[in-house]
């Protein structure tokens, strides 16, 4: 079987996810959350956890299904189609992947809480305007058997509502990853709703105590834990972006079939047909890149970096194309808040920046190919 075709199990998972999300999390539900000033739907996340989505990457021994990264990407893609709001990427993908790199009782207990939906995580890595974990300057000074964390983190997606934080900090001889409760003394979170109406916090750490037990993995060796987690998150985010691309495309095609000009449906105009066909082709190519990234993360994670960066870069360019074409082909109505296309555009813009923008990942692909 071609590895870039969904398996029967993955197709069933996609159908199940689509059926649930169409009823429980349509775009109208997202609009309602936005209008009410909410950035998180706790009830929806609990329902997702009860369906096993929160444990898709959690080992069976910790109460998860351990279906793998390709399956996680299938779920993320379906969520993107309706812009469903949840901590799936932050908790079920990024945090779960980081924790499963550590085979101890504490990590297994944390994974079990993720799978049940009882605990949510956020990744506190970036400090500047662009994604660059290696440039983290937040300091973790040795203090007895522990550390004291001082500094700031920005663009912490789901950071205002998360129960725990994965925090990257600079230690004596490298970078160290900490797993700490978000309400620990010295932590101040400032919620900053992004343009897509989702939660991204700015977090200040003022002499925050971290014990040796709070270190995830080994001191000065954060990337051993963080790199697989980032790649999993980047692949799933790319899948979500492909979902929003499909959502925007479907909305646009439906409009082309209904809107009349000069007594004729505008979908009959050859110029618009060509643009829609081009976007569909780009969507299919992107979907293959996403599936390839998931397959490699499952089968050969040590060599998946180029595939993941290719998927994120391609998903970014295709999503931006989809929302731009969607707005233009809808004409004036595409620019109004009363129409849902604007939500897709805003989500695409935010997702393009999170976990590395197009240039960041294009440079990784170029480097991997020897350029």
Short mmCIF file of C-alpha atoms in Angstrom, two decimals:
data_model
loop_
_atom_site.label_atom_id
_atom_site.label_comp_id
_atom_site.label_asym_id
_atom_site.label_seq_id
_atom_site.Cartn_x
_atom_site.Cartn_y
_atom_site.Cartn_z
CA UNK A 1 0.00 0.00 0.00
CA UNK A 2 1.19 3.53 -0.76
CA UNK A 3 2.25 4.98 2.55
CA UNK A 4 0.79 8.36 1.56
CA UNK A 5 -2.75 7.01 1.60
CA UNK A 6 -4.79 6.87 4.79
CA UNK A 7 -5.13 3.41 6.27
CA UNK A 8 -8.58 2.01 6.90
CA UNK A 9 -8.20 2.74 10.61
CA UNK A 10 -7.14 6.35 9.92
CA UNK A 11 -10.06 6.85 7.53
CA UNK A 12 -12.46 5.61 10.21
CA UNK A 13 -10.83 7.95 12.73
CA UNK A 14 -11.26 10.90 10.34
CA UNK A 15 -14.94 10.05 9.73
CA UNK A 16 -15.58 9.72 13.45
CA UNK A 17 -13.83 13.00 14.20
CA UNK A 18 -15.71 14.78 11.42
CA UNK A 19 -19.05 13.51 12.67
CA UNK A 20 -18.33 14.67 16.20
CA UNK A 21 -16.88 18.08 15.31
CA UNK A 22 -19.63 19.00 12.86
CA UNK A 23 -22.10 18.67 15.71
CA UNK A 24 -20.09 19.74 18.75
CA UNK A 25 -17.69 22.33 17.34
CA UNK A 26 -18.93 23.98 14.12
CA UNK A 27 -17.55 27.39 13.17
CA UNK A 28 -20.67 28.94 14.68
CA UNK A 29 -19.56 27.60 18.08
CA UNK A 30 -16.20 29.28 17.63
CA UNK A 31 -17.95 32.55 16.74
CA UNK A 32 -20.05 32.27 19.91
CA UNK A 33 -16.93 31.76 22.02
CA UNK A 34 -15.29 34.77 20.38
CA UNK A 35 -18.33 36.97 20.93
CA UNK A 36 -18.43 35.95 24.60
CA UNK A 37 -14.74 36.73 25.04
CA UNK A 38 -13.86 33.09 25.74
CA UNK A 39 -10.69 31.38 24.49
CA UNK A 40 -11.33 27.88 25.78
CA UNK A 41 -14.26 25.46 25.89
CA UNK A 42 -13.63 23.18 28.87
CA UNK A 43 -16.72 21.10 28.17
CA UNK A 44 -15.63 20.41 24.59
CA UNK A 45 -12.15 19.38 25.72
CA UNK A 46 -13.59 16.97 28.27
CA UNK A 47 -15.72 15.40 25.54
CA UNK A 48 -12.64 15.05 23.34
CA UNK A 49 -10.76 13.42 26.21
CA UNK A 50 -13.64 11.02 26.81
CA UNK A 51 -13.40 10.03 23.14
CA UNK A 52 -9.71 9.24 23.61
CA UNK A 53 -8.25 12.16 21.66
CA UNK A 54 -6.27 13.51 24.60
CA UNK A 55 -4.53 10.16 24.88
CA UNK A 56 -3.77 9.57 21.21
CA UNK A 57 -0.01 9.74 21.95
CA UNK A 58 -0.16 8.45 25.51
CA UNK A 59 1.04 4.86 26.15
CA UNK A 60 -1.67 2.33 26.92
CA UNK A 61 -0.06 1.74 30.32
CA UNK A 62 -0.97 5.34 31.21
CA UNK A 63 -4.54 5.12 29.94
CA UNK A 64 -3.95 6.28 26.38
CA UNK A 65 -4.49 4.66 23.00
CA UNK A 66 -0.94 5.30 21.66
CA UNK A 67 -2.25 5.48 18.09
CA UNK A 68 0.76 7.41 16.83
CA UNK A 69 1.64 10.70 15.20
CA UNK A 70 -0.09 10.05 11.88
CA UNK A 71 -3.34 9.46 13.79
CA UNK A 72 -2.81 12.63 15.83
CA UNK A 73 -2.41 14.53 12.56
CA UNK A 74 -5.68 13.06 11.27
CA UNK A 75 -7.51 14.44 14.31
CA UNK A 76 -5.76 17.81 14.03
CA UNK A 77 -6.73 18.11 10.36
CA UNK A 78 -10.40 17.51 11.12
CA UNK A 79 -10.28 20.04 13.95
CA UNK A 80 -8.83 22.62 11.59
CA UNK A 81 -11.80 22.38 9.24
CA UNK A 82 -14.13 23.94 11.80
CA UNK A 83 -11.50 25.91 13.74
CA UNK A 84 -12.26 23.87 16.87
CA UNK A 85 -10.71 25.43 19.97
CA UNK A 86 -8.93 23.08 22.35
CA UNK A 87 -5.53 22.43 23.99
CA UNK A 88 -5.07 19.38 21.76
CA UNK A 89 -1.79 20.54 20.21
CA UNK A 90 -0.32 21.94 23.42
CA UNK A 91 -1.28 19.07 25.71
CA UNK A 92 -2.10 15.91 23.78
CA UNK A 93 0.65 16.36 21.20
CA UNK A 94 3.54 18.55 22.42
CA UNK A 95 3.43 17.85 26.16
CA UNK A 96 2.57 14.17 25.73
CA UNK A 97 5.47 13.69 23.32
CA UNK A 98 7.89 15.41 25.68
CA UNK A 99 6.76 13.38 28.69
CA UNK A 100 6.95 10.07 26.89
CA UNK A 101 10.65 10.67 26.28
CA UNK A 102 11.11 10.20 30.04
CA UNK A 103 10.43 6.70 31.28
CA UNK A 104 9.76 7.24 34.97
CA UNK A 105 6.75 7.02 37.26
CA UNK A 106 6.31 10.78 37.44
CA UNK A 107 6.10 11.13 33.68
CA UNK A 108 3.66 8.24 33.41
CA UNK A 109 1.43 9.82 36.06
CA UNK A 110 1.49 13.11 34.15
CA UNK A 111 0.64 11.32 30.90
CA UNK A 112 -2.32 9.65 32.57
CA UNK A 113 -3.67 13.05 33.61
CA UNK A 114 -3.29 14.35 30.06
CA UNK A 115 -5.13 11.32 28.65
CA UNK A 116 -8.03 11.80 31.07
CA UNK A 117 -8.27 15.49 30.24
CA UNK A 118 -7.73 16.45 33.87
CA UNK A 119 -4.52 18.43 33.24
CA UNK A 120 -3.57 20.74 30.38
CA UNK A 121 -0.13 21.99 29.40
CA UNK A 122 1.37 24.92 27.53
CA UNK A 123 4.83 25.23 26.00
CA UNK A 124 6.80 28.27 27.21
CA UNK A 125 9.77 28.44 24.84
CA UNK A 126 9.90 31.63 22.78
CA UNK A 127 11.08 34.99 24.04
CA UNK A 128 11.35 37.09 20.87
CA UNK A 129 9.16 37.83 17.88
CA UNK A 130 10.20 34.62 16.10
CA UNK A 131 10.41 30.96 17.08
CA UNK A 132 13.99 30.21 18.12
CA UNK A 133 14.37 27.76 21.04
CA UNK A 134 18.17 27.73 20.81
CA UNK A 135 18.23 31.45 21.55
CA UNK A 136 16.39 31.11 24.87
CA UNK A 137 18.00 33.43 27.41
CA UNK A 138 15.71 32.96 30.42
CA UNK A 139 17.99 32.01 33.28
CA UNK A 140 17.73 29.09 35.65
CA UNK A 141 20.33 29.69 38.37
CA UNK A 142 21.43 26.78 40.51
CA UNK A 143 20.11 27.12 44.06
CA UNK A 144 21.05 24.27 46.36
CA UNK A 145 19.53 21.12 44.88
CA UNK A 146 17.23 23.13 42.64
CA UNK A 147 17.02 26.28 40.52
CA UNK A 148 15.61 29.78 40.44
CA UNK A 149 13.94 30.81 37.17
CA UNK A 150 13.94 34.45 36.10
CA UNK A 151 12.86 35.87 32.77
CA UNK A 152 9.97 36.19 30.34
CA UNK A 153 8.25 34.02 27.75
CA UNK A 154 6.00 35.25 24.95
CA UNK A 155 3.49 33.68 22.55
CA UNK A 156 2.69 30.86 24.99
CA UNK A 157 -0.29 29.35 23.22
CA UNK A 158 -2.93 28.13 25.73
CA UNK A 159 -0.70 29.64 28.42
CA UNK A 160 -3.39 31.55 30.31
CA UNK A 161 -5.59 28.51 30.89
CA UNK A 162 -2.99 25.74 31.22
CA UNK A 163 -2.53 23.88 34.49
CA UNK A 164 1.17 23.22 33.89
CA UNK A 165 3.99 24.73 31.85
CA UNK A 166 6.90 23.20 30.00
CA UNK A 167 9.55 25.91 30.42
CA UNK A 168 12.84 26.14 28.55
CA UNK A 169 15.60 27.93 30.46
CA UNK A 170 19.33 28.47 30.25
CA UNK A 171 21.41 26.61 32.83
CA UNK A 172 25.15 26.55 33.44
CA UNK A 173 26.16 24.43 30.45
CA UNK A 174 23.16 24.37 28.16
CA UNK A 175 19.36 24.46 28.11
CA UNK A 176 17.09 22.63 30.54
CA UNK A 177 13.38 21.85 30.28
CA UNK A 178 11.22 22.24 33.39
CA UNK A 179 7.71 20.89 34.06
CA UNK A 180 6.12 23.15 36.65
CA UNK A 181 2.61 24.11 37.79
CA UNK A 182 1.39 27.32 36.19
CA UNK A 183 0.30 28.79 39.52
CA UNK A 184 3.67 28.45 41.27
CA UNK A 185 4.76 31.49 43.28
CA UNK A 186 6.58 34.05 41.15
CA UNK A 187 4.75 33.22 37.90
CA UNK A 188 2.61 35.98 36.43
CA UNK A 189 0.49 35.29 33.35
CA UNK A 190 -0.92 38.05 31.16
CA UNK A 191 -3.52 36.75 28.73
CA UNK A 192 -3.30 38.25 25.28
CA UNK A 193 -6.01 37.15 22.89
CA UNK A 194 -4.55 36.70 19.42
CA UNK A 195 -6.18 37.95 16.24
CA UNK A 196 -7.80 34.54 15.85
CA UNK A 197 -9.41 34.97 19.29
CA UNK A 198 -7.36 32.23 20.92
CA UNK A 199 -5.30 32.36 24.09
CA UNK A 200 -1.61 33.22 24.00
CA UNK A 201 -0.04 34.41 27.22
CA UNK A 202 2.95 36.48 28.10
CA UNK A 203 4.47 34.90 31.19
CA UNK A 204 6.88 36.48 33.65
CA UNK A 205 9.05 34.34 35.94
CA UNK A 206 10.31 36.22 38.99
CA UNK A 207 12.71 34.10 41.03
CA UNK A 208 10.52 31.03 40.57
CA UNK A 209 11.65 27.98 42.54
CA UNK A 210 12.20 24.76 40.60
CA UNK A 211 13.34 21.58 42.27
CA UNK A 212 15.32 18.77 40.75
CA UNK A 213 12.06 16.84 40.39
CA UNK A 214 10.77 19.61 38.10
CA UNK A 215 13.50 18.94 35.54
CA UNK A 216 12.18 16.98 32.57
CA UNK A 217 15.00 14.79 31.33
CA UNK A 218 18.57 15.77 32.16
CA UNK A 219 19.97 19.16 33.17
CA UNK A 220 21.60 20.98 30.23
CA UNK A 221 20.06 18.50 27.74
CA UNK A 222 16.64 19.99 27.02
CA UNK A 223 16.72 19.32 23.29
CA UNK A 224 16.80 15.56 23.85
CA UNK A 225 13.25 15.97 25.17
CA UNK A 226 12.10 19.12 23.43
CA UNK A 227 13.11 18.38 19.82
CA UNK A 228 10.76 15.37 19.40
CA UNK A 229 7.97 17.33 21.08
CA UNK A 230 8.46 20.33 18.80
CA UNK A 231 8.49 18.15 15.70
CA UNK A 232 5.28 16.43 16.80
CA UNK A 233 3.68 19.82 17.42
CA UNK A 234 4.86 21.25 14.12
CA UNK A 235 3.49 18.27 12.18
CA UNK A 236 0.14 18.40 13.95
CA UNK A 237 -0.08 22.17 13.49
CA UNK A 238 0.63 21.68 9.78
CA UNK A 239 -2.20 19.14 9.70
CA UNK A 240 -4.55 21.59 11.41
CA UNK A 241 -3.58 24.23 8.86
CA UNK A 242 -4.39 21.79 6.06
CA UNK A 243 -7.78 21.29 7.68
CA UNK A 244 -8.49 25.02 7.74
CA UNK A 245 -7.34 25.16 4.10
CA UNK A 246 -9.95 22.54 3.19
CA UNK A 247 -12.56 24.40 5.22
CA UNK A 248 -11.82 27.66 3.41
CA UNK A 249 -11.76 25.91 0.02
CA UNK A 250 -15.10 24.18 0.61
CA UNK A 251 -16.67 27.47 1.66
CA UNK A 252 -15.30 29.21 -1.43
CA UNK A 253 -16.42 26.50 -3.87
CA UNK A 254 -19.92 26.54 -2.37
CA UNK A 255 -20.06 30.31 -2.86
CA UNK A 256 -18.89 30.00 -6.47
CA UNK A 257 -21.77 27.61 -7.14
CA UNK A 258 -24.39 29.89 -5.57
CA UNK A 259 -23.37 33.49 -6.34
CA UNK A 260 -24.71 34.79 -9.64
CA UNK A 261 -23.42 37.61 -11.76
CA UNK A 262 -25.08 38.64 -14.99
CA UNK A 263 -27.54 35.82 -14.33
CA UNK A 264 -24.82 33.13 -14.28
CA UNK A 265 -23.19 31.32 -11.37
CA UNK A 266 -19.69 32.77 -11.03
CA UNK A 267 -18.35 29.23 -10.70
CA UNK A 268 -18.88 28.91 -14.44
CA UNK A 269 -16.27 31.60 -15.12
CA UNK A 270 -13.17 29.82 -16.35
CA UNK A 271 -10.73 32.14 -14.55
CA UNK A 272 -12.30 31.31 -11.19
CA UNK A 273 -12.42 27.62 -12.04
CA UNK A 274 -8.68 27.66 -12.72
CA UNK A 275 -7.95 29.38 -9.41
CA UNK A 276 -10.12 26.93 -7.46
CA UNK A 277 -8.55 23.96 -9.26
CA UNK A 278 -5.04 25.24 -8.51
CA UNK A 279 -5.89 25.60 -4.82
CA UNK A 280 -7.34 22.07 -4.73
CA UNK A 281 -4.13 20.68 -6.23
CA UNK A 282 -2.00 22.52 -3.68
CA UNK A 283 -4.21 21.15 -0.91
CA UNK A 284 -3.71 17.57 -2.08
CA UNK A 285 0.07 17.97 -2.34
CA UNK A 286 0.14 19.47 1.16
CA UNK A 287 -1.94 16.61 2.56
CA UNK A 288 0.65 14.16 1.22
CA UNK A 289 3.45 16.09 2.91
CA UNK A 290 1.53 16.00 6.21
CA UNK A 291 0.92 12.27 5.98
CA UNK A 292 4.57 11.65 5.14
CA UNK A 293 5.68 13.61 8.21
CA UNK A 294 3.38 11.59 10.43
CA UNK A 295 4.56 8.32 8.95
CA UNK A 296 8.22 9.21 9.54
CA UNK A 297 7.57 10.40 13.10
CA UNK A 298 6.04 6.99 13.76
CA UNK A 299 8.63 4.86 11.95
CA UNK A 300 11.90 6.82 11.94
CA UNK A 301 11.66 9.81 14.31
CA UNK A 302 15.42 10.45 14.34
CA UNK A 303 15.27 11.27 10.63
CA UNK A 304 11.93 13.08 10.45
CA UNK A 305 13.12 16.67 10.77
CA UNK A 306 13.18 17.53 7.06
CA UNK A 307 9.78 15.93 6.46
CA UNK A 308 8.26 17.85 9.37
CA UNK A 309 9.73 21.19 8.29
CA UNK A 310 8.63 20.55 4.71
CA UNK A 311 5.09 19.84 5.94
CA UNK A 312 4.94 22.98 8.09
CA UNK A 313 6.36 25.22 5.35
CA UNK A 314 4.06 23.79 2.68
CA UNK A 315 1.01 23.93 4.96
CA UNK A 316 1.76 27.57 5.72
CA UNK A 317 2.02 28.65 2.08
CA UNK A 318 -1.09 26.68 1.08
CA UNK A 319 -3.19 27.98 3.97
CA UNK A 320 -2.25 31.58 3.20
CA UNK A 321 -3.13 31.00 -0.47
CA UNK A 322 -6.48 29.44 0.49
CA UNK A 323 -7.63 32.28 2.71
CA UNK A 324 -6.44 34.96 0.31
CA UNK A 325 -8.25 33.31 -2.58
CA UNK A 326 -11.28 32.76 -0.39
CA UNK A 327 -11.55 36.42 0.56
CA UNK A 328 -10.98 37.61 -3.01
CA UNK A 329 -13.45 35.23 -4.64
CA UNK A 330 -16.10 36.13 -2.08
CA UNK A 331 -15.69 39.78 -2.99
CA UNK A 332 -16.72 42.43 -0.46
CA UNK A 333 -18.55 39.99 1.83
CA UNK A 334 -15.28 38.12 2.37
CA UNK A 335 -13.92 41.08 4.32
CA UNK A 336 -16.84 41.40 6.73
CA UNK A 337 -16.85 40.02 10.25
CA UNK A 338 -20.32 38.62 9.66
CA UNK A 339 -18.82 36.10 7.25
CA UNK A 340 -16.75 33.17 8.51
CA UNK A 341 -13.92 33.41 5.96
CA UNK A 342 -12.23 36.04 8.09
CA UNK A 343 -11.89 33.51 10.92
CA UNK A 344 -9.99 31.18 8.64
CA UNK A 345 -7.68 33.97 7.52
CA UNK A 346 -6.89 35.00 11.08
CA UNK A 347 -6.23 31.43 12.19
CA UNK A 348 -3.96 30.90 9.20
CA UNK A 349 -1.95 34.00 10.06
CA UNK A 350 -1.40 32.94 13.66
CA UNK A 351 -0.64 29.33 12.80
CA UNK A 352 1.91 30.48 10.22
CA UNK A 353 3.98 32.03 13.02
CA UNK A 354 3.57 29.45 15.80
CA UNK A 355 6.38 26.88 16.11
CA UNK A 356 8.33 28.40 13.24
CA UNK A 357 7.25 30.42 10.21
CA UNK A 358 7.79 29.58 6.54
CA UNK A 359 11.35 30.94 6.46
CA UNK A 360 12.35 29.05 9.61
CA UNK A 361 11.28 25.72 8.18
CA UNK A 362 12.41 26.44 4.62
CA UNK A 363 15.91 27.07 5.97
CA UNK A 364 15.82 23.72 7.79
CA UNK A 365 14.81 21.93 4.59
CA UNK A 366 17.55 23.71 2.64
CA UNK A 367 20.15 22.83 5.27
CA UNK A 368 19.07 19.19 5.30
CA UNK A 369 19.53 19.07 1.53
CA UNK A 370 23.01 20.57 1.73
CA UNK A 371 22.28 24.12 0.60
#
